Amino acid sequence: EAGVTQSPTHLIKTRGQQATLRCSPISGHTSVYWYQQALGLGLQFLLWYDEGEERNRGNFPPRFSGRQFPNYSSELNVNALELEDSALYLCASSPLLQAGKNQPQHFGDGTRLSIL
Amino acid sequence: KQEVTQIPAALSVPEGENLVLNCSFTDSAIYNLQWFRQDPGKGLTSLLLIQSSQREQTSGRLNASLDKSSGRSTLYIAASQPGDSATYLCAVRKYSGAGSYQLTFGKGTKLSVIP
């Protein structure tokens, strides 16, 4: 069974540009979560999608947005990039919401976003 | 607001030693607690999940305990090996409204096992 896959592995952008990160969940998982892991700050919850809808978002500005497609894959978009957006962005997936609350989240290897 | 603290931030031990990693959380109304391992530049690997009604979980050389009332969990690693070197993260899951169960992570303990 394939795990959570993320692309690209690395992404280099400059300030003010826009970045798009992609995530494919484990087959059968409908929930996708996005996290930011910046140096020294630990993992911070960004967004949660389930069945194509945004269910919850963390304490991040609106320039962080995303969507979930009918096949449950997801995109994270970051507009007007700032230097402090440099981080490892991790995607996780879990099964259906009702069952998922007791299930562990499975993580991908992340996308390393570097802002120059 | 839930806060998760992991102590120590870094730990270095000789191979073969037993060790304990600590995790504390401020809000005891959690749904479950999960321990993860993260290798450099990689994602997270789930090690153990403890439901709020459980006291401990075991997997191989790993044993995790949970004392929800005091807001504490420990991860015990027996007979440590160099391959155990990684950052260990603790995360608690809590109902955050509107059908949402949110994970809050600690900053991790970086473990180095010296051959």
mmCIF file of C-alpha atoms in Angstrom:
data_model
loop_
_atom_site.group_PDB
_atom_site.id
_atom_site.type_symbol
_atom_site.label_atom_id
_atom_site.label_comp_id
_atom_site.label_asym_id
_atom_site.label_seq_id
_atom_site.Cartn_x
_atom_site.Cartn_y
_atom_site.Cartn_z
ATOM 1 C CA GLU A 1 0.000 0.000 0.000
ATOM 2 C CA ALA A 2 1.430 3.365 -1.012
ATOM 3 C CA GLY A 3 1.867 5.882 1.766
ATOM 4 C CA VAL A 4 1.166 9.604 1.709
ATOM 5 C CA THR A 5 3.071 11.191 -1.159
ATOM 6 C CA GLN A 6 4.024 14.830 -1.460
ATOM 7 C CA SER A 7 5.480 16.837 -4.325
ATOM 8 C CA PRO A 8 7.751 18.507 -4.980
ATOM 9 C CA THR A 9 10.402 17.410 -2.491
ATOM 10 C CA HIS A 10 12.059 20.810 -2.571
ATOM 11 C CA LEU A 11 10.788 24.168 -3.780
ATOM 12 C CA ILE A 12 12.773 27.374 -4.004
ATOM 13 C CA LYS A 13 10.941 30.671 -4.401
ATOM 14 C CA THR A 14 11.573 34.357 -3.898
ATOM 15 C CA ARG A 15 9.670 36.804 -1.769
ATOM 16 C CA GLY A 16 6.283 37.782 -3.182
ATOM 17 C CA GLN A 17 5.925 34.690 -5.374
ATOM 18 C CA GLN A 18 3.288 32.012 -5.024
ATOM 19 C CA ALA A 19 3.899 28.360 -4.156
ATOM 20 C CA THR A 20 1.758 25.268 -4.738
ATOM 21 C CA LEU A 21 2.379 22.076 -2.798
ATOM 22 C CA ARG A 22 0.648 18.791 -3.533
ATOM 23 C CA CYS A 23 -0.374 15.788 -1.459
ATOM 24 C CA SER A 24 -1.850 12.386 -2.285
ATOM 25 C CA PRO A 25 -3.345 10.575 0.714
ATOM 26 C CA ILE A 26 -3.304 6.876 1.409
ATOM 27 C CA SER A 27 -5.939 5.069 -0.635
ATOM 28 C CA GLY A 28 -9.225 5.043 1.279
ATOM 29 C CA HIS A 29 -8.350 8.046 3.447
ATOM 30 C CA THR A 30 -10.651 11.021 2.984
ATOM 31 C CA SER A 31 -9.104 13.451 5.478
ATOM 32 C CA VAL A 32 -5.990 15.440 4.606
ATOM 33 C CA TYR A 33 -4.107 17.649 7.055
ATOM 34 C CA TRP A 34 -1.408 20.225 6.369
ATOM 35 C CA TYR A 35 1.251 21.227 8.881
ATOM 36 C CA GLN A 36 4.125 23.707 8.870
ATOM 37 C CA GLN A 37 7.373 22.784 10.585
ATOM 38 C CA ALA A 38 9.546 25.862 10.809
ATOM 39 C CA LEU A 39 12.938 25.816 12.478
ATOM 40 C CA GLY A 40 12.592 26.230 16.215
ATOM 41 C CA LEU A 41 8.793 26.447 16.165
ATOM 42 C CA GLY A 42 7.732 22.822 16.009
ATOM 43 C CA LEU A 43 4.848 21.455 14.017
ATOM 44 C CA GLN A 44 1.980 23.885 13.572
ATOM 45 C CA PHE A 45 -1.442 22.824 12.266
ATOM 46 C CA LEU A 46 -2.388 24.654 9.063
ATOM 47 C CA LEU A 47 -5.483 23.171 7.412
ATOM 48 C CA TRP A 48 -7.739 20.144 7.497
ATOM 49 C CA TYR A 49 -9.830 18.933 4.563
ATOM 50 C CA ASP A 50 -12.378 16.159 4.624
ATOM 51 C CA GLU A 51 -14.679 15.080 1.806
ATOM 52 C CA GLY A 52 -13.640 18.083 -0.253
ATOM 53 C CA GLU A 53 -14.421 20.687 2.382
ATOM 54 C CA GLU A 54 -12.174 22.780 4.609
ATOM 55 C CA ARG A 55 -13.086 21.609 8.118
ATOM 56 C CA ASN A 56 -10.653 23.591 10.234
ATOM 57 C CA ARG A 57 -7.669 25.909 9.928
ATOM 58 C CA GLY A 58 -4.909 26.913 12.272
ATOM 59 C CA ASN A 59 -3.713 30.366 13.195
ATOM 60 C CA PHE A 60 -2.305 31.320 9.781
ATOM 61 C CA PRO A 61 -3.109 34.276 7.508
ATOM 62 C CA PRO A 62 -5.519 33.923 4.561
ATOM 63 C CA ARG A 63 -2.639 33.810 2.065
ATOM 64 C CA PHE A 64 -2.330 30.175 3.155
ATOM 65 C CA SER A 65 -5.132 28.339 1.397
ATOM 66 C CA GLY A 66 -5.825 25.038 -0.231
ATOM 67 C CA ARG A 67 -8.328 22.665 -1.665
ATOM 68 C CA GLN A 68 -9.182 18.991 -1.828
ATOM 69 C CA PHE A 69 -10.071 17.310 -5.073
ATOM 70 C CA PRO A 70 -12.722 14.593 -5.695
ATOM 71 C CA ASN A 71 -9.991 11.929 -5.530
ATOM 72 C CA TYR A 72 -9.087 13.302 -2.050
ATOM 73 C CA SER A 73 -5.693 14.623 -3.108
ATOM 74 C CA SER A 74 -4.973 18.124 -1.921
ATOM 75 C CA GLU A 75 -3.088 21.297 -2.773
ATOM 76 C CA LEU A 76 -1.673 23.886 -0.404
ATOM 77 C CA ASN A 77 -1.219 27.338 -1.901
ATOM 78 C CA VAL A 78 0.846 30.049 -0.292
ATOM 79 C CA ASN A 79 0.560 33.518 -1.831
ATOM 80 C CA ALA A 80 2.798 36.566 -1.393
ATOM 81 C CA LEU A 81 5.612 34.446 0.037
ATOM 82 C CA GLU A 82 7.591 35.857 2.947
ATOM 83 C CA LEU A 83 10.989 34.824 4.266
ATOM 84 C CA GLU A 84 9.416 33.309 7.393
ATOM 85 C CA ASP A 85 7.398 30.918 5.230
ATOM 86 C CA SER A 86 10.579 28.886 4.781
ATOM 87 C CA ALA A 87 9.775 25.555 6.397
ATOM 88 C CA LEU A 88 9.056 21.875 5.890
ATOM 89 C CA TYR A 89 5.390 21.459 4.957
ATOM 90 C CA LEU A 90 3.964 18.100 5.957
ATOM 91 C CA CYS A 91 0.785 16.489 4.771
ATOM 92 C CA ALA A 92 -1.010 13.730 6.672
ATOM 93 C CA SER A 93 -4.062 11.626 5.975
ATOM 94 C CA SER A 94 -6.483 9.573 8.024
ATOM 95 C CA PRO A 95 -9.643 7.542 7.413
ATOM 96 C CA LEU A 96 -13.216 8.789 7.578
ATOM 97 C CA LEU A 97 -13.986 11.443 10.177
ATOM 98 C CA GLN A 98 -16.061 9.365 12.564
ATOM 99 C CA ALA A 99 -13.582 6.509 12.573
ATOM 100 C CA GLY A 100 -10.641 8.826 11.989
ATOM 101 C CA LYS A 101 -10.815 10.542 15.328
ATOM 102 C CA ASN A 102 -9.377 7.405 16.898
ATOM 103 C CA GLN A 103 -6.975 6.592 14.121
ATOM 104 C CA PRO A 104 -3.368 7.764 13.804
ATOM 105 C CA GLN A 105 -2.507 10.255 11.099
ATOM 106 C CA HIS A 106 -0.064 8.998 8.491
ATOM 107 C CA PHE A 107 2.483 11.528 7.284
ATOM 108 C CA GLY A 108 4.300 12.116 4.030
ATOM 109 C CA ASP A 109 7.960 13.123 3.830
ATOM 110 C CA GLY A 110 7.117 16.766 3.248
ATOM 111 C CA THR A 111 8.020 19.574 0.881
ATOM 112 C CA ARG A 112 10.946 21.752 1.865
ATOM 113 C CA LEU A 113 10.023 25.324 0.861
ATOM 114 C CA SER A 114 12.882 27.807 0.808
ATOM 115 C CA ILE A 115 12.270 31.516 0.309
ATOM 116 C CA LEU A 116 15.217 33.547 -0.929
ATOM 117 C CA LYS B 1 -5.123 26.706 24.595
ATOM 118 C CA GLN B 2 -3.428 23.313 24.666
ATOM 119 C CA GLU B 3 0.350 23.418 25.125
ATOM 120 C CA VAL B 4 2.610 20.393 24.838
ATOM 121 C CA THR B 5 6.094 20.381 26.348
ATOM 122 C CA GLN B 6 8.813 17.797 25.818
ATOM 123 C CA ILE B 7 11.795 17.488 28.091
ATOM 124 C CA PRO B 8 14.676 17.159 27.463
ATOM 125 C CA ALA B 9 15.081 18.912 24.108
ATOM 126 C CA ALA B 10 18.062 16.691 23.345
ATOM 127 C CA LEU B 11 19.441 13.506 24.833
ATOM 128 C CA SER B 12 22.596 11.525 24.133
ATOM 129 C CA VAL B 13 22.991 7.986 25.493
ATOM 130 C CA PRO B 14 25.355 5.050 24.924
ATOM 131 C CA GLU B 15 24.060 2.073 22.995
ATOM 132 C CA GLY B 16 22.204 -0.479 25.106
ATOM 133 C CA GLU B 17 20.928 1.972 27.683
ATOM 134 C CA ASN B 18 17.253 2.168 28.616
ATOM 135 C CA LEU B 19 15.816 5.667 28.411
ATOM 136 C CA VAL B 20 12.673 7.687 29.080
ATOM 137 C CA LEU B 21 11.323 10.637 27.106
ATOM 138 C CA ASN B 22 8.816 12.935 28.755
ATOM 139 C CA CYS B 23 5.779 14.775 27.446
ATOM 140 C CA SER B 24 3.423 17.043 29.382
ATOM 141 C CA PHE B 25 0.249 18.809 28.283
ATOM 142 C CA THR B 26 -1.768 21.563 29.896
ATOM 143 C CA ASP B 27 -5.345 20.509 29.079
ATOM 144 C CA SER B 28 -6.175 17.007 30.267
ATOM 145 C CA ALA B 29 -9.394 16.797 28.199
ATOM 146 C CA ILE B 30 -7.661 14.957 25.400
ATOM 147 C CA TYR B 31 -9.022 12.326 23.046
ATOM 148 C CA ASN B 32 -5.766 10.473 22.558
ATOM 149 C CA LEU B 33 -1.999 10.916 22.586
ATOM 150 C CA GLN B 34 0.408 9.842 19.895
ATOM 151 C CA TRP B 35 4.174 9.398 19.775
ATOM 152 C CA PHE B 36 5.982 9.932 16.493
ATOM 153 C CA ARG B 37 9.511 9.522 15.235
ATOM 154 C CA GLN B 38 11.030 11.932 12.722
ATOM 155 C CA ASP B 39 14.294 11.271 10.917
ATOM 156 C CA PRO B 40 16.228 14.287 9.541
ATOM 157 C CA GLY B 41 14.482 15.844 6.538
ATOM 158 C CA LYS B 42 11.711 13.271 6.645
ATOM 159 C CA GLY B 43 8.098 13.072 7.655
ATOM 160 C CA LEU B 44 6.676 11.574 10.815
ATOM 161 C CA THR B 45 6.312 7.886 11.558
ATOM 162 C CA SER B 46 3.632 6.963 14.070
ATOM 163 C CA LEU B 47 5.039 4.825 16.897
ATOM 164 C CA LEU B 48 2.252 4.452 19.438
ATOM 165 C CA LEU B 49 -1.274 5.782 19.920
ATOM 166 C CA ILE B 50 -2.806 5.781 23.403
ATOM 167 C CA GLN B 51 -6.524 6.398 23.780
ATOM 168 C CA SER B 52 -7.568 8.639 26.681
ATOM 169 C CA SER B 53 -9.087 5.614 28.451
ATOM 170 C CA GLN B 54 -5.833 3.639 28.279
ATOM 171 C CA ARG B 55 -2.834 3.713 30.587
ATOM 172 C CA GLU B 56 -0.161 2.345 28.276
ATOM 173 C CA GLN B 57 0.693 0.864 24.913
ATOM 174 C CA THR B 58 3.599 -1.350 23.925
ATOM 175 C CA SER B 59 5.278 -2.068 20.612
ATOM 176 C CA GLY B 60 8.485 -4.064 20.628
ATOM 177 C CA ARG B 61 11.095 -2.185 22.651
ATOM 178 C CA LEU B 62 8.806 0.817 23.042
ATOM 179 C CA ASN B 63 6.356 1.421 25.858
ATOM 180 C CA ALA B 64 4.267 4.561 26.203
ATOM 181 C CA SER B 65 2.306 5.463 29.308
ATOM 182 C CA LEU B 66 -0.404 8.045 29.831
ATOM 183 C CA ASP B 67 -1.527 9.758 33.032
ATOM 184 C CA LYS B 68 -4.285 11.993 31.741
ATOM 185 C CA SER B 69 -5.182 13.520 35.098
ATOM 186 C CA SER B 70 -1.671 14.840 35.631
ATOM 187 C CA GLY B 71 -1.163 15.727 31.966
ATOM 188 C CA ARG B 72 1.840 13.476 31.426
ATOM 189 C CA SER B 73 3.073 10.785 29.105
ATOM 190 C CA THR B 74 6.362 8.941 28.911
ATOM 191 C CA LEU B 75 7.980 6.978 26.110
ATOM 192 C CA TYR B 76 10.275 4.229 27.361
ATOM 193 C CA ILE B 77 12.851 2.806 24.955
ATOM 194 C CA ALA B 78 14.561 -0.386 26.070
ATOM 195 C CA ALA B 79 18.048 -1.438 25.023
ATOM 196 C CA SER B 80 18.610 1.571 22.773
ATOM 197 C CA GLN B 81 20.315 1.135 19.401
ATOM 198 C CA PRO B 82 22.053 3.618 17.063
ATOM 199 C CA GLY B 83 19.104 3.210 14.682
ATOM 200 C CA ASP B 84 16.861 4.743 17.338
ATOM 201 C CA SER B 85 18.597 8.092 16.788
ATOM 202 C CA ALA B 86 15.909 10.525 15.644
ATOM 203 C CA THR B 87 13.630 13.255 16.955
ATOM 204 C CA TYR B 88 10.680 11.960 18.964
ATOM 205 C CA LEU B 89 7.484 14.002 18.931
ATOM 206 C CA CYS B 90 4.513 13.804 21.233
ATOM 207 C CA ALA B 91 1.091 15.002 20.061
ATOM 208 C CA VAL B 92 -2.269 15.212 21.821
ATOM 209 C CA ARG B 93 -5.631 15.140 20.075
ATOM 210 C CA LYS B 94 -8.491 17.170 21.431
ATOM 211 C CA TYR B 95 -11.949 18.057 20.226
ATOM 212 C CA SER B 96 -11.783 21.643 18.958
ATOM 213 C CA GLY B 97 -15.390 22.140 17.899
ATOM 214 C CA ALA B 98 -17.402 21.800 14.662
ATOM 215 C CA GLY B 99 -16.533 18.111 14.414
ATOM 216 C CA SER B 100 -12.836 18.876 14.450
ATOM 217 C CA TYR B 101 -10.239 16.900 16.388
ATOM 218 C CA GLN B 102 -6.954 18.778 16.323
ATOM 219 C CA LEU B 103 -3.426 17.518 16.981
ATOM 220 C CA THR B 104 -1.118 19.721 19.046
ATOM 221 C CA PHE B 105 2.559 18.799 18.921
ATOM 222 C CA GLY B 106 5.461 19.251 21.268
ATOM 223 C CA LYS B 107 8.770 20.483 19.856
ATOM 224 C CA GLY B 108 10.353 17.075 20.236
ATOM 225 C CA THR B 109 13.299 15.405 21.901
ATOM 226 C CA LYS B 110 16.331 14.808 19.690
ATOM 227 C CA LEU B 111 17.818 11.443 20.656
ATOM 228 C CA SER B 112 21.347 10.377 19.778
ATOM 229 C CA VAL B 113 22.407 6.814 20.581
ATOM 230 C CA ILE B 114 26.193 6.490 20.558
ATOM 231 C CA PRO B 115 27.638 3.149 19.373
#
